[in-house]
mmCIF file of C-alpha atoms in Angstrom:
data_model
loop_
_atom_site.group_PDB
_atom_site.id
_atom_site.type_symbol
_atom_site.label_atom_id
_atom_site.label_comp_id
_atom_site.label_asym_id
_atom_site.label_seq_id
_atom_site.Cartn_x
_atom_site.Cartn_y
_atom_site.Cartn_z
ATOM 1 C CA MET H 4 1.509 -50.089 -35.020
ATOM 2 C CA LEU H 5 3.142 -46.745 -35.986
ATOM 3 C CA THR H 6 0.451 -46.140 -38.652
ATOM 4 C CA THR H 7 -2.283 -47.042 -36.330
ATOM 5 C CA LEU H 8 -1.026 -44.561 -33.667
ATOM 6 C CA GLU H 9 -0.627 -41.748 -36.348
ATOM 7 C CA ASN H 10 -4.302 -42.320 -37.450
ATOM 8 C CA SER H 11 -5.402 -42.297 -33.802
ATOM 9 C CA ILE H 12 -3.505 -39.031 -33.252
ATOM 10 C CA GLU H 13 -5.122 -37.398 -36.194
ATOM 11 C CA GLU H 14 -8.631 -38.381 -35.192
ATOM 12 C CA GLN H 15 -8.224 -37.206 -31.535
ATOM 13 C CA LEU H 16 -6.415 -34.023 -32.071
ATOM 14 C CA HIS H 17 -9.022 -32.705 -34.502
ATOM 15 C CA SER H 18 -11.216 -31.917 -31.460
ATOM 16 C CA LEU H 19 -8.095 -30.481 -29.755
ATOM 17 C CA ASP H 20 -7.656 -28.060 -32.644
ATOM 18 C CA ASN H 21 -11.315 -27.049 -32.209
ATOM 19 C CA LEU H 22 -10.732 -26.457 -28.500
ATOM 20 C CA GLN H 23 -7.752 -24.189 -29.166
ATOM 21 C CA GLN H 24 -9.679 -22.319 -31.771
ATOM 22 C CA GLU H 25 -12.596 -21.699 -29.336
ATOM 23 C CA ILE H 26 -10.252 -20.563 -26.549
ATOM 24 C CA ALA H 27 -8.634 -18.139 -29.064
ATOM 25 C CA ARG H 28 -12.002 -16.464 -29.705
ATOM 26 C CA VAL H 29 -11.940 -15.338 -26.123
ATOM 27 C CA ILE H 30 -8.414 -15.176 -24.905
ATOM 28 C CA VAL H 31 -6.163 -12.683 -26.716
ATOM 29 C CA GLY H 32 -2.540 -13.690 -27.098
ATOM 30 C CA GLN H 33 -0.983 -15.760 -24.216
ATOM 31 C CA LYS H 34 -0.228 -18.639 -26.559
ATOM 32 C CA PRO H 35 2.451 -20.184 -24.369
ATOM 33 C CA VAL H 36 0.101 -19.989 -21.368
ATOM 34 C CA VAL H 37 -2.763 -21.707 -23.265
ATOM 35 C CA GLU H 38 -0.269 -24.344 -24.576
ATOM 36 C CA GLN H 39 0.883 -25.164 -20.996
ATOM 37 C CA MET H 40 -2.618 -25.442 -19.753
ATOM 38 C CA LEU H 41 -3.482 -27.978 -22.609
ATOM 39 C CA ILE H 42 -0.226 -29.774 -21.772
ATOM 40 C CA CYS H 43 -1.607 -30.234 -18.152
ATOM 41 C CA LEU H 44 -4.913 -31.610 -19.492
ATOM 42 C CA LEU H 45 -3.222 -34.083 -21.830
ATOM 43 C CA ALA H 46 -0.761 -35.250 -19.184
ATOM 44 C CA GLY H 47 -3.509 -35.574 -16.589
ATOM 45 C CA GLY H 48 -1.811 -33.032 -14.246
ATOM 46 C CA HIS H 49 -2.760 -29.929 -12.344
ATOM 47 C CA ALA H 50 -1.763 -26.362 -13.107
ATOM 48 C CA LEU H 51 -0.943 -23.438 -10.895
ATOM 49 C CA LEU H 52 -1.384 -20.077 -12.720
ATOM 50 C CA GLU H 53 0.452 -17.173 -11.107
ATOM 51 C CA GLY H 54 0.257 -13.416 -11.949
ATOM 52 C CA VAL H 55 -0.762 -10.070 -10.738
ATOM 53 C CA PRO H 56 -4.489 -9.257 -10.494
ATOM 54 C CA GLY H 57 -6.254 -8.383 -13.779
ATOM 55 C CA LEU H 58 -4.291 -10.526 -16.213
ATOM 56 C CA GLY H 59 -7.245 -12.791 -16.983
ATOM 57 C CA LYS H 60 -6.170 -15.908 -14.976
ATOM 58 C CA THR H 61 -9.838 -16.738 -13.896
ATOM 59 C CA LEU H 62 -11.214 -15.923 -17.408
ATOM 60 C CA LEU H 63 -8.667 -18.202 -18.964
ATOM 61 C CA VAL H 64 -9.709 -21.240 -16.784
ATOM 62 C CA LYS H 65 -13.361 -20.458 -17.231
ATOM 63 C CA THR H 66 -12.905 -20.231 -21.055
ATOM 64 C CA LEU H 67 -11.138 -23.591 -21.063
ATOM 65 C CA ALA H 68 -14.114 -25.117 -19.186
ATOM 66 C CA ASP H 69 -16.648 -23.419 -21.393
ATOM 67 C CA ALA H 70 -14.808 -24.693 -24.559
ATOM 68 C CA SER H 71 -15.025 -28.271 -23.294
ATOM 69 C CA ALA H 72 -17.913 -30.429 -22.286
ATOM 70 C CA LEU H 73 -16.427 -31.204 -18.965
ATOM 71 C CA ASP H 74 -18.164 -30.449 -15.656
ATOM 72 C CA PHE H 75 -16.772 -27.243 -14.061
ATOM 73 C CA LYS H 76 -16.967 -25.768 -10.550
ATOM 74 C CA ARG H 77 -15.339 -22.774 -9.136
ATOM 75 C CA VAL H 78 -14.338 -22.038 -5.486
ATOM 76 C CA GLN H 79 -13.213 -18.578 -4.461
ATOM 77 C CA PHE H 80 -10.601 -19.016 -1.722
ATOM 78 C CA THR H 81 -11.047 -16.620 1.273
ATOM 79 C CA PRO H 82 -9.541 -16.436 4.675
ATOM 80 C CA ASP H 83 -12.759 -17.935 6.129
ATOM 81 C CA LEU H 84 -13.199 -20.771 3.756
ATOM 82 C CA MET H 85 -13.297 -24.166 5.494
ATOM 83 C CA PRO H 86 -12.261 -27.599 4.247
ATOM 84 C CA GLY H 87 -15.937 -28.747 4.287
ATOM 85 C CA ASP H 88 -16.818 -25.939 1.890
ATOM 86 C CA ILE H 89 -14.577 -27.760 -0.754
ATOM 87 C CA LEU H 90 -15.001 -31.421 0.123
ATOM 88 C CA GLY H 91 -18.486 -31.524 1.295
ATOM 89 C CA SER H 92 -19.956 -32.560 4.524
ATOM 90 C CA GLU H 93 -22.452 -34.924 6.151
ATOM 91 C CA ILE H 94 -25.830 -33.252 6.925
ATOM 92 C CA LEU H 95 -28.544 -34.591 9.265
ATOM 93 C CA GLU H 96 -31.798 -35.446 7.470
ATOM 94 C CA GLU H 97 -35.050 -36.934 8.721
ATOM 95 C CA ASP H 98 -37.144 -39.620 7.092
ATOM 96 C CA HIS H 99 -40.680 -38.129 7.293
ATOM 97 C CA SER H 100 -42.275 -41.564 6.956
ATOM 98 C CA THR H 101 -40.508 -43.151 9.856
ATOM 99 C CA GLY H 102 -39.296 -40.039 11.732
ATOM 100 C CA LYS H 103 -35.766 -41.593 11.861
ATOM 101 C CA ARG H 104 -32.796 -39.123 11.429
ATOM 102 C CA PHE H 105 -29.714 -40.020 9.450
ATOM 103 C CA PHE H 106 -26.616 -38.462 8.150
ATOM 104 C CA LYS H 107 -26.280 -37.988 4.370
ATOM 105 C CA PHE H 108 -22.994 -36.839 2.663
ATOM 106 C CA GLN H 109 -23.564 -33.748 0.461
ATOM 107 C CA GLN H 110 -20.759 -33.539 -2.109
ATOM 108 C CA GLY H 111 -18.805 -30.334 -2.391
ATOM 109 C CA PRO H 112 -17.542 -28.582 -5.429
ATOM 110 C CA VAL H 113 -14.486 -30.829 -5.555
ATOM 111 C CA PHE H 114 -16.626 -33.514 -7.200
ATOM 112 C CA THR H 115 -16.228 -32.175 -10.750
ATOM 113 C CA ASN H 116 -13.972 -32.523 -13.839
ATOM 114 C CA ILE H 117 -12.407 -29.087 -13.737
ATOM 115 C CA LEU H 118 -12.010 -27.345 -10.355
ATOM 116 C CA LEU H 119 -11.048 -23.750 -10.374
ATOM 117 C CA ALA H 120 -9.313 -22.924 -7.113
ATOM 118 C CA ASP H 121 -9.346 -19.117 -7.462
ATOM 119 C CA GLU H 122 -6.845 -17.273 -5.479
ATOM 120 C CA ILE H 123 -5.772 -20.381 -3.607
ATOM 121 C CA ASN H 124 -3.205 -18.593 -1.668
ATOM 122 C CA ARG H 125 -5.871 -16.308 -0.008
ATOM 123 C CA THR H 126 -6.910 -19.131 2.396
ATOM 124 C CA PRO H 127 -4.902 -20.622 5.429
ATOM 125 C CA PRO H 128 -2.960 -23.745 5.132
ATOM 126 C CA LYS H 129 -5.688 -25.882 6.807
ATOM 127 C CA THR H 130 -8.027 -25.241 3.950
ATOM 128 C CA GLN H 131 -5.296 -25.490 1.143
ATOM 129 C CA ALA H 132 -4.411 -28.875 2.506
ATOM 130 C CA ALA H 133 -8.083 -30.140 1.946
ATOM 131 C CA LEU H 134 -7.033 -30.531 -1.773
ATOM 132 C CA LEU H 135 -4.030 -32.770 -1.190
ATOM 133 C CA GLU H 136 -5.719 -36.115 -1.351
ATOM 134 C CA SER H 137 -7.882 -35.163 -4.355
ATOM 135 C CA MET H 138 -4.843 -33.830 -6.301
ATOM 136 C CA GLN H 139 -2.751 -36.904 -5.737
ATOM 137 C CA GLU H 140 -5.112 -39.877 -5.334
ATOM 138 C CA GLY H 141 -8.280 -38.554 -7.244
ATOM 139 C CA SER H 142 -10.425 -39.303 -4.285
ATOM 140 C CA VAL H 143 -11.794 -37.731 -1.053
ATOM 141 C CA THR H 144 -12.011 -39.423 2.368
ATOM 142 C CA VAL H 145 -14.852 -38.187 4.491
ATOM 143 C CA GLY H 146 -16.355 -39.867 7.601
ATOM 144 C CA GLY H 147 -14.046 -42.814 7.145
ATOM 145 C CA LYS H 148 -15.316 -43.478 3.672
ATOM 146 C CA THR H 149 -13.126 -42.926 0.462
ATOM 147 C CA LEU H 150 -15.066 -41.583 -2.545
ATOM 148 C CA LYS H 151 -13.751 -41.471 -6.088
ATOM 149 C CA LEU H 152 -13.735 -38.260 -8.016
ATOM 150 C CA PRO H 153 -14.888 -37.892 -11.543
ATOM 151 C CA ASP H 154 -12.383 -38.877 -14.379
ATOM 152 C CA PRO H 155 -10.826 -36.812 -15.600
ATOM 153 C CA TYR H 156 -10.224 -34.475 -12.645
ATOM 154 C CA PHE H 157 -8.081 -31.274 -12.776
ATOM 155 C CA VAL H 158 -7.302 -28.607 -10.265
ATOM 156 C CA LEU H 159 -6.548 -25.365 -12.023
ATOM 157 C CA ALA H 160 -5.584 -22.912 -9.261
ATOM 158 C CA THR H 161 -4.771 -19.203 -9.593
ATOM 159 C CA GLN H 162 -2.671 -17.234 -7.125
ATOM 160 C CA ASN H 163 -1.394 -13.792 -6.779
ATOM 161 C CA PRO H 164 2.319 -13.136 -6.052
ATOM 162 C CA ILE H 165 2.977 -14.196 -2.482
ATOM 163 C CA GLU H 166 4.505 -10.780 -1.806
ATOM 164 C CA GLN H 167 1.013 -9.302 -1.788
ATOM 165 C CA ALA H 168 -0.725 -8.617 1.453
ATOM 166 C CA GLY H 169 -3.162 -11.257 2.702
ATOM 167 C CA THR H 170 -1.605 -14.188 0.992
ATOM 168 C CA TYR H 171 -0.558 -17.578 2.502
ATOM 169 C CA PRO H 172 2.296 -19.444 0.607
ATOM 170 C CA LEU H 173 1.323 -22.881 -0.411
ATOM 171 C CA PRO H 174 3.285 -25.707 1.361
ATOM 172 C CA GLU H 175 6.004 -27.509 -0.591
ATOM 173 C CA ALA H 176 4.013 -30.783 -0.412
ATOM 174 C CA GLN H 177 1.126 -29.210 -2.244
ATOM 175 C CA LEU H 178 3.172 -27.185 -4.696
ATOM 176 C CA ASP H 179 4.764 -30.479 -5.802
ATOM 177 C CA ARG H 180 1.469 -31.798 -6.836
ATOM 178 C CA PHE H 181 1.021 -29.230 -9.578
ATOM 179 C CA LEU H 182 2.487 -30.482 -12.897
ATOM 180 C CA LEU H 183 3.322 -26.914 -13.975
ATOM 181 C CA ASN H 184 3.582 -23.440 -12.517
ATOM 182 C CA ILE H 185 2.340 -21.250 -15.342
ATOM 183 C CA HIS H 186 3.449 -17.600 -15.078
ATOM 184 C CA ILE H 187 1.304 -15.028 -16.758
ATOM 185 C CA ASP H 188 2.893 -11.786 -17.905
ATOM 186 C CA TYR H 189 1.466 -8.433 -18.998
ATOM 187 C CA PRO H 190 0.253 -8.460 -22.652
ATOM 188 C CA ASP H 191 2.240 -6.589 -25.331
ATOM 189 C CA GLU H 192 0.804 -3.508 -26.717
ATOM 190 C CA ARG H 193 -0.877 -4.953 -29.727
ATOM 191 C CA ASP H 194 -2.559 -7.662 -27.609
ATOM 192 C CA GLU H 195 -3.585 -5.030 -24.960
ATOM 193 C CA VAL H 196 -5.296 -2.876 -27.591
ATOM 194 C CA GLU H 197 -7.139 -5.957 -28.876
ATOM 195 C CA ILE H 198 -8.208 -6.779 -25.263
ATOM 196 C CA LEU H 199 -9.641 -3.376 -24.819
ATOM 197 C CA ARG H 200 -11.567 -3.613 -28.211
ATOM 198 C CA SER H 201 -12.955 -7.113 -27.529
ATOM 199 C CA THR H 202 -14.021 -6.547 -23.856
ATOM 200 C CA THR H 203 -15.754 -3.055 -24.007
ATOM 201 C CA GLY H 204 -18.196 -3.535 -26.756
ATOM 202 C CA ALA H 205 -21.897 -4.648 -26.689
ATOM 203 C CA SER H 206 -21.394 -8.285 -27.614
ATOM 204 C CA ARG H 207 -19.530 -11.006 -25.678
ATOM 205 C CA VAL H 208 -18.035 -14.223 -27.252
ATOM 206 C CA LYS H 209 -18.963 -17.488 -25.681
ATOM 207 C CA PRO H 210 -16.920 -20.504 -26.879
ATOM 208 C CA SER H 211 -18.708 -23.612 -28.053
ATOM 209 C CA PRO H 212 -17.977 -27.003 -26.288
ATOM 210 C CA SER H 213 -15.585 -29.060 -28.522
ATOM 211 C CA LEU H 214 -13.959 -31.797 -26.145
ATOM 212 C CA ASP H 215 -15.736 -34.250 -23.978
ATOM 213 C CA ALA H 216 -14.453 -36.453 -21.222
ATOM 214 C CA GLU H 217 -14.114 -39.578 -23.299
ATOM 215 C CA GLN H 218 -12.146 -37.868 -25.970
ATOM 216 C CA LEU H 219 -9.728 -36.430 -23.352
ATOM 217 C CA ARG H 220 -9.242 -39.791 -21.677
ATOM 218 C CA GLU H 221 -8.265 -41.140 -25.065
ATOM 219 C CA MET H 222 -5.785 -38.337 -25.671
ATOM 220 C CA GLN H 223 -4.287 -38.930 -22.200
ATOM 221 C CA LYS H 224 -3.664 -42.650 -23.306
ATOM 222 C CA LEU H 225 -1.939 -41.460 -26.492
ATOM 223 C CA VAL H 226 0.364 -39.223 -24.348
ATOM 224 C CA ARG H 227 1.629 -42.368 -22.587
ATOM 225 C CA GLU H 228 2.425 -43.896 -26.005
ATOM 226 C CA ILE H 229 4.810 -41.065 -27.067
ATOM 227 C CA HIS H 230 8.334 -42.356 -27.325
ATOM 228 C CA VAL H 231 11.226 -41.085 -25.139
ATOM 229 C CA SER H 232 14.656 -42.166 -25.804
ATOM 230 C CA ASP H 233 17.030 -43.539 -23.173
ATOM 231 C CA ASP H 234 19.254 -40.558 -23.707
ATOM 232 C CA LEU H 235 16.433 -38.238 -22.836
ATOM 233 C CA TYR H 236 15.439 -40.214 -19.782
ATOM 234 C CA ARG H 237 19.084 -39.896 -18.491
ATOM 235 C CA TYR H 238 19.072 -36.173 -19.494
ATOM 236 C CA VAL H 239 15.982 -35.399 -17.482
ATOM 237 C CA ALA H 240 17.325 -37.351 -14.546
ATOM 238 C CA ALA H 241 20.542 -35.347 -14.688
ATOM 239 C CA LEU H 242 18.806 -32.091 -14.818
ATOM 240 C CA VAL H 243 16.666 -32.845 -11.729
ATOM 241 C CA ARG H 244 19.619 -34.290 -9.810
ATOM 242 C CA ALA H 245 21.757 -31.248 -10.597
ATOM 243 C CA THR H 246 19.295 -29.116 -8.543
ATOM 244 C CA ARG H 247 20.244 -31.053 -5.338
ATOM 245 C CA MET H 248 23.166 -30.173 -3.108
ATOM 246 C CA GLU H 249 24.335 -33.811 -2.898
ATOM 247 C CA THR H 250 24.496 -34.545 -6.519
ATOM 248 C CA SER H 251 25.014 -31.166 -8.288
ATOM 249 C CA GLY H 252 28.354 -30.801 -10.140
ATOM 250 C CA SER H 253 27.940 -26.913 -10.399
ATOM 251 C CA ASP H 254 29.409 -24.661 -7.703
ATOM 252 C CA THR H 255 27.013 -21.963 -8.901
ATOM 253 C CA LEU H 256 23.946 -24.041 -8.540
ATOM 254 C CA GLN H 257 24.989 -25.177 -5.076
ATOM 255 C CA GLN H 258 25.218 -21.520 -3.928
ATOM 256 C CA TRP H 259 21.904 -20.565 -5.489
ATOM 257 C CA ILE H 260 19.791 -23.523 -4.373
ATOM 258 C CA LYS H 261 18.533 -24.153 -0.875
ATOM 259 C CA TRP H 262 16.242 -27.205 -1.715
ATOM 260 C CA GLY H 263 16.294 -29.188 -4.888
ATOM 261 C CA ALA H 264 13.562 -30.969 -6.754
ATOM 262 C CA GLY H 265 12.458 -34.513 -6.126
ATOM 263 C CA PRO H 266 11.736 -37.386 -8.384
ATOM 264 C CA ARG H 267 8.129 -36.119 -9.124
ATOM 265 C CA ALA H 268 9.772 -33.290 -10.987
ATOM 266 C CA GLY H 269 11.426 -35.800 -13.422
ATOM 267 C CA GLN H 270 8.084 -37.502 -13.820
ATOM 268 C CA ALA H 271 6.307 -34.137 -14.603
ATOM 269 C CA LEU H 272 8.951 -33.155 -17.161
ATOM 270 C CA ILE H 273 8.645 -36.334 -19.038
ATOM 271 C CA LEU H 274 4.835 -36.461 -19.065
ATOM 272 C CA ALA H 275 4.569 -32.753 -19.962
ATOM 273 C CA ALA H 276 7.226 -33.144 -22.700
ATOM 274 C CA LYS H 277 5.133 -36.147 -24.071
ATOM 275 C CA ALA H 278 2.084 -34.028 -24.084
ATOM 276 C CA ARG H 279 3.869 -31.147 -25.931
ATOM 277 C CA ALA H 280 5.002 -33.639 -28.610
ATOM 278 C CA LEU H 281 1.478 -34.851 -28.992
ATOM 279 C CA LEU H 282 0.331 -31.207 -29.321
ATOM 280 C CA GLN H 283 2.752 -30.788 -32.199
ATOM 281 C CA ARG H 284 1.718 -34.091 -33.830
ATOM 282 C CA ARG H 285 5.101 -35.873 -33.099
ATOM 283 C CA LEU H 286 5.467 -39.396 -31.906
ATOM 284 C CA ALA H 287 8.723 -38.741 -29.975
ATOM 285 C CA VAL H 288 10.036 -36.280 -27.388
ATOM 286 C CA THR H 289 12.849 -33.993 -28.406
ATOM 287 C CA ARG H 290 15.436 -32.031 -26.388
ATOM 288 C CA GLU H 291 13.454 -28.900 -27.216
ATOM 289 C CA ASP H 292 10.425 -30.299 -25.508
ATOM 290 C CA ILE H 293 12.461 -30.906 -22.257
ATOM 291 C CA ARG H 294 14.161 -27.486 -22.386
ATOM 292 C CA SER H 295 11.045 -25.507 -23.092
ATOM 293 C CA LEU H 296 9.157 -27.011 -20.055
ATOM 294 C CA LEU H 297 11.978 -27.023 -17.578
ATOM 295 C CA LEU H 298 11.094 -23.601 -16.140
ATOM 296 C CA PRO H 299 7.279 -24.281 -15.501
ATOM 297 C CA VAL H 300 8.165 -27.673 -14.014
ATOM 298 C CA LEU H 301 10.875 -26.548 -11.690
ATOM 299 C CA ARG H 302 9.707 -22.954 -10.879
ATOM 300 C CA HIS H 303 7.669 -24.222 -7.912
ATOM 301 C CA ARG H 304 9.863 -27.239 -7.006
ATOM 302 C CA VAL H 305 13.225 -25.530 -6.431
ATOM 303 C CA LEU H 306 13.807 -23.218 -3.441
ATOM 304 C CA LEU H 307 16.322 -20.403 -3.935
ATOM 305 C CA SER H 308 18.849 -19.850 -1.295
ATOM 306 C CA PHE H 309 19.323 -16.573 0.656
ATOM 307 C CA GLN H 310 22.495 -15.896 -1.315
ATOM 308 C CA ALA H 311 20.549 -16.239 -4.444
ATOM 309 C CA GLN H 312 17.777 -13.957 -3.422
ATOM 310 C CA ALA H 313 20.373 -11.291 -2.047
ATOM 311 C CA ASP H 314 22.091 -11.483 -5.547
ATOM 312 C CA GLY H 315 18.643 -10.900 -7.288
ATOM 313 C CA VAL H 316 18.758 -14.350 -9.010
ATOM 314 C CA GLN H 317 15.468 -15.258 -10.473
ATOM 315 C CA MET H 318 14.305 -18.692 -11.603
ATOM 316 C CA PRO H 319 14.845 -18.022 -15.274
ATOM 317 C CA GLN H 320 18.481 -17.252 -14.726
ATOM 318 C CA LEU H 321 18.785 -20.429 -12.543
ATOM 319 C CA ILE H 322 17.285 -22.512 -15.359
ATOM 320 C CA GLU H 323 19.886 -21.081 -17.872
ATOM 321 C CA GLU H 324 22.621 -22.002 -15.485
ATOM 322 C CA LEU H 325 21.142 -25.444 -15.063
ATOM 323 C CA LEU H 326 20.926 -26.051 -18.728
ATOM 324 C CA ALA H 327 24.527 -24.832 -19.202
ATOM 325 C CA ALA H 328 25.771 -27.108 -16.349
ATOM 326 C CA VAL H 329 24.238 -30.421 -17.626
ATOM 327 C CA PRO H 330 25.386 -31.583 -21.129
ATOM 328 C CA GLU H 331 22.749 -32.364 -23.700
ATOM 329 C CA PRO H 332 22.736 -35.966 -24.835
ATOM 330 C CA GLY H 333 24.792 -36.480 -27.819
ATOM 331 C CA ARG H 334 26.889 -33.328 -27.169
ATOM 332 C CA ASP H 335 30.155 -32.895 -25.324
#
């Protein structure tokens, strides 16, 4: 069985290699960001990309869509956007042969493989909540009827920092439905020079499709086959439980955390770690997989206390304290 799985991985990941190469033709640098987006695709989860305007968040998602053969739609979230603009609505039509009128459902942009929810925190909570069912259940209920969405289905949402004017923080229930919160930083000097060179010339690079829906579904099945030891299951559970006031053994974490992560955080961490192992052609999850993905998994699921904010504590510092407070498996 092991040899069969290894052969299947090699066959399926060849197209994934091509996908990464096509993305790299357009996106300069940002390798951790691209890796985390691919992890979301392989794990079947949604991604929230956060960064200040002008860092290429929208371009990154559009490039991913162009480099795959998946159906893609984009919705620009604005203060006047309504739920029906995303989900679709029933329209009144007339049968010209009989003169009878009837309602027909016209699908909205949510009926796609990849939905770019651009600047999702620019629209009020009523419209943000329109995506809750689709993100969790992969379906949409309209007029008492439940309609399945295409498979695979991903919401790749971008948002500007919530401190900026005209933004509406996403509710915790919706944040929890994003597998990873991917933070995009400013490029380093060499990458910024290359960005200027590649984006101000006469020619523009367009990636070629290199991955279709069937191939992606097969890769998602392979992710589920990746092995996780019992020690790592317990380690993930201990990390998540250490973020909660009732079960945390660290006085520092208890002072810094107002609201801890729920069980979905542990599920996200395991699935993301499996996807990372598959990306690196491994059949088993390691401690490094867990540690490297802890920040994007917990960044949007743990609420810092007022004391932590007053002390200037940021999530990376909290993650360091969390890793120090929870012993790794096999180590005292």
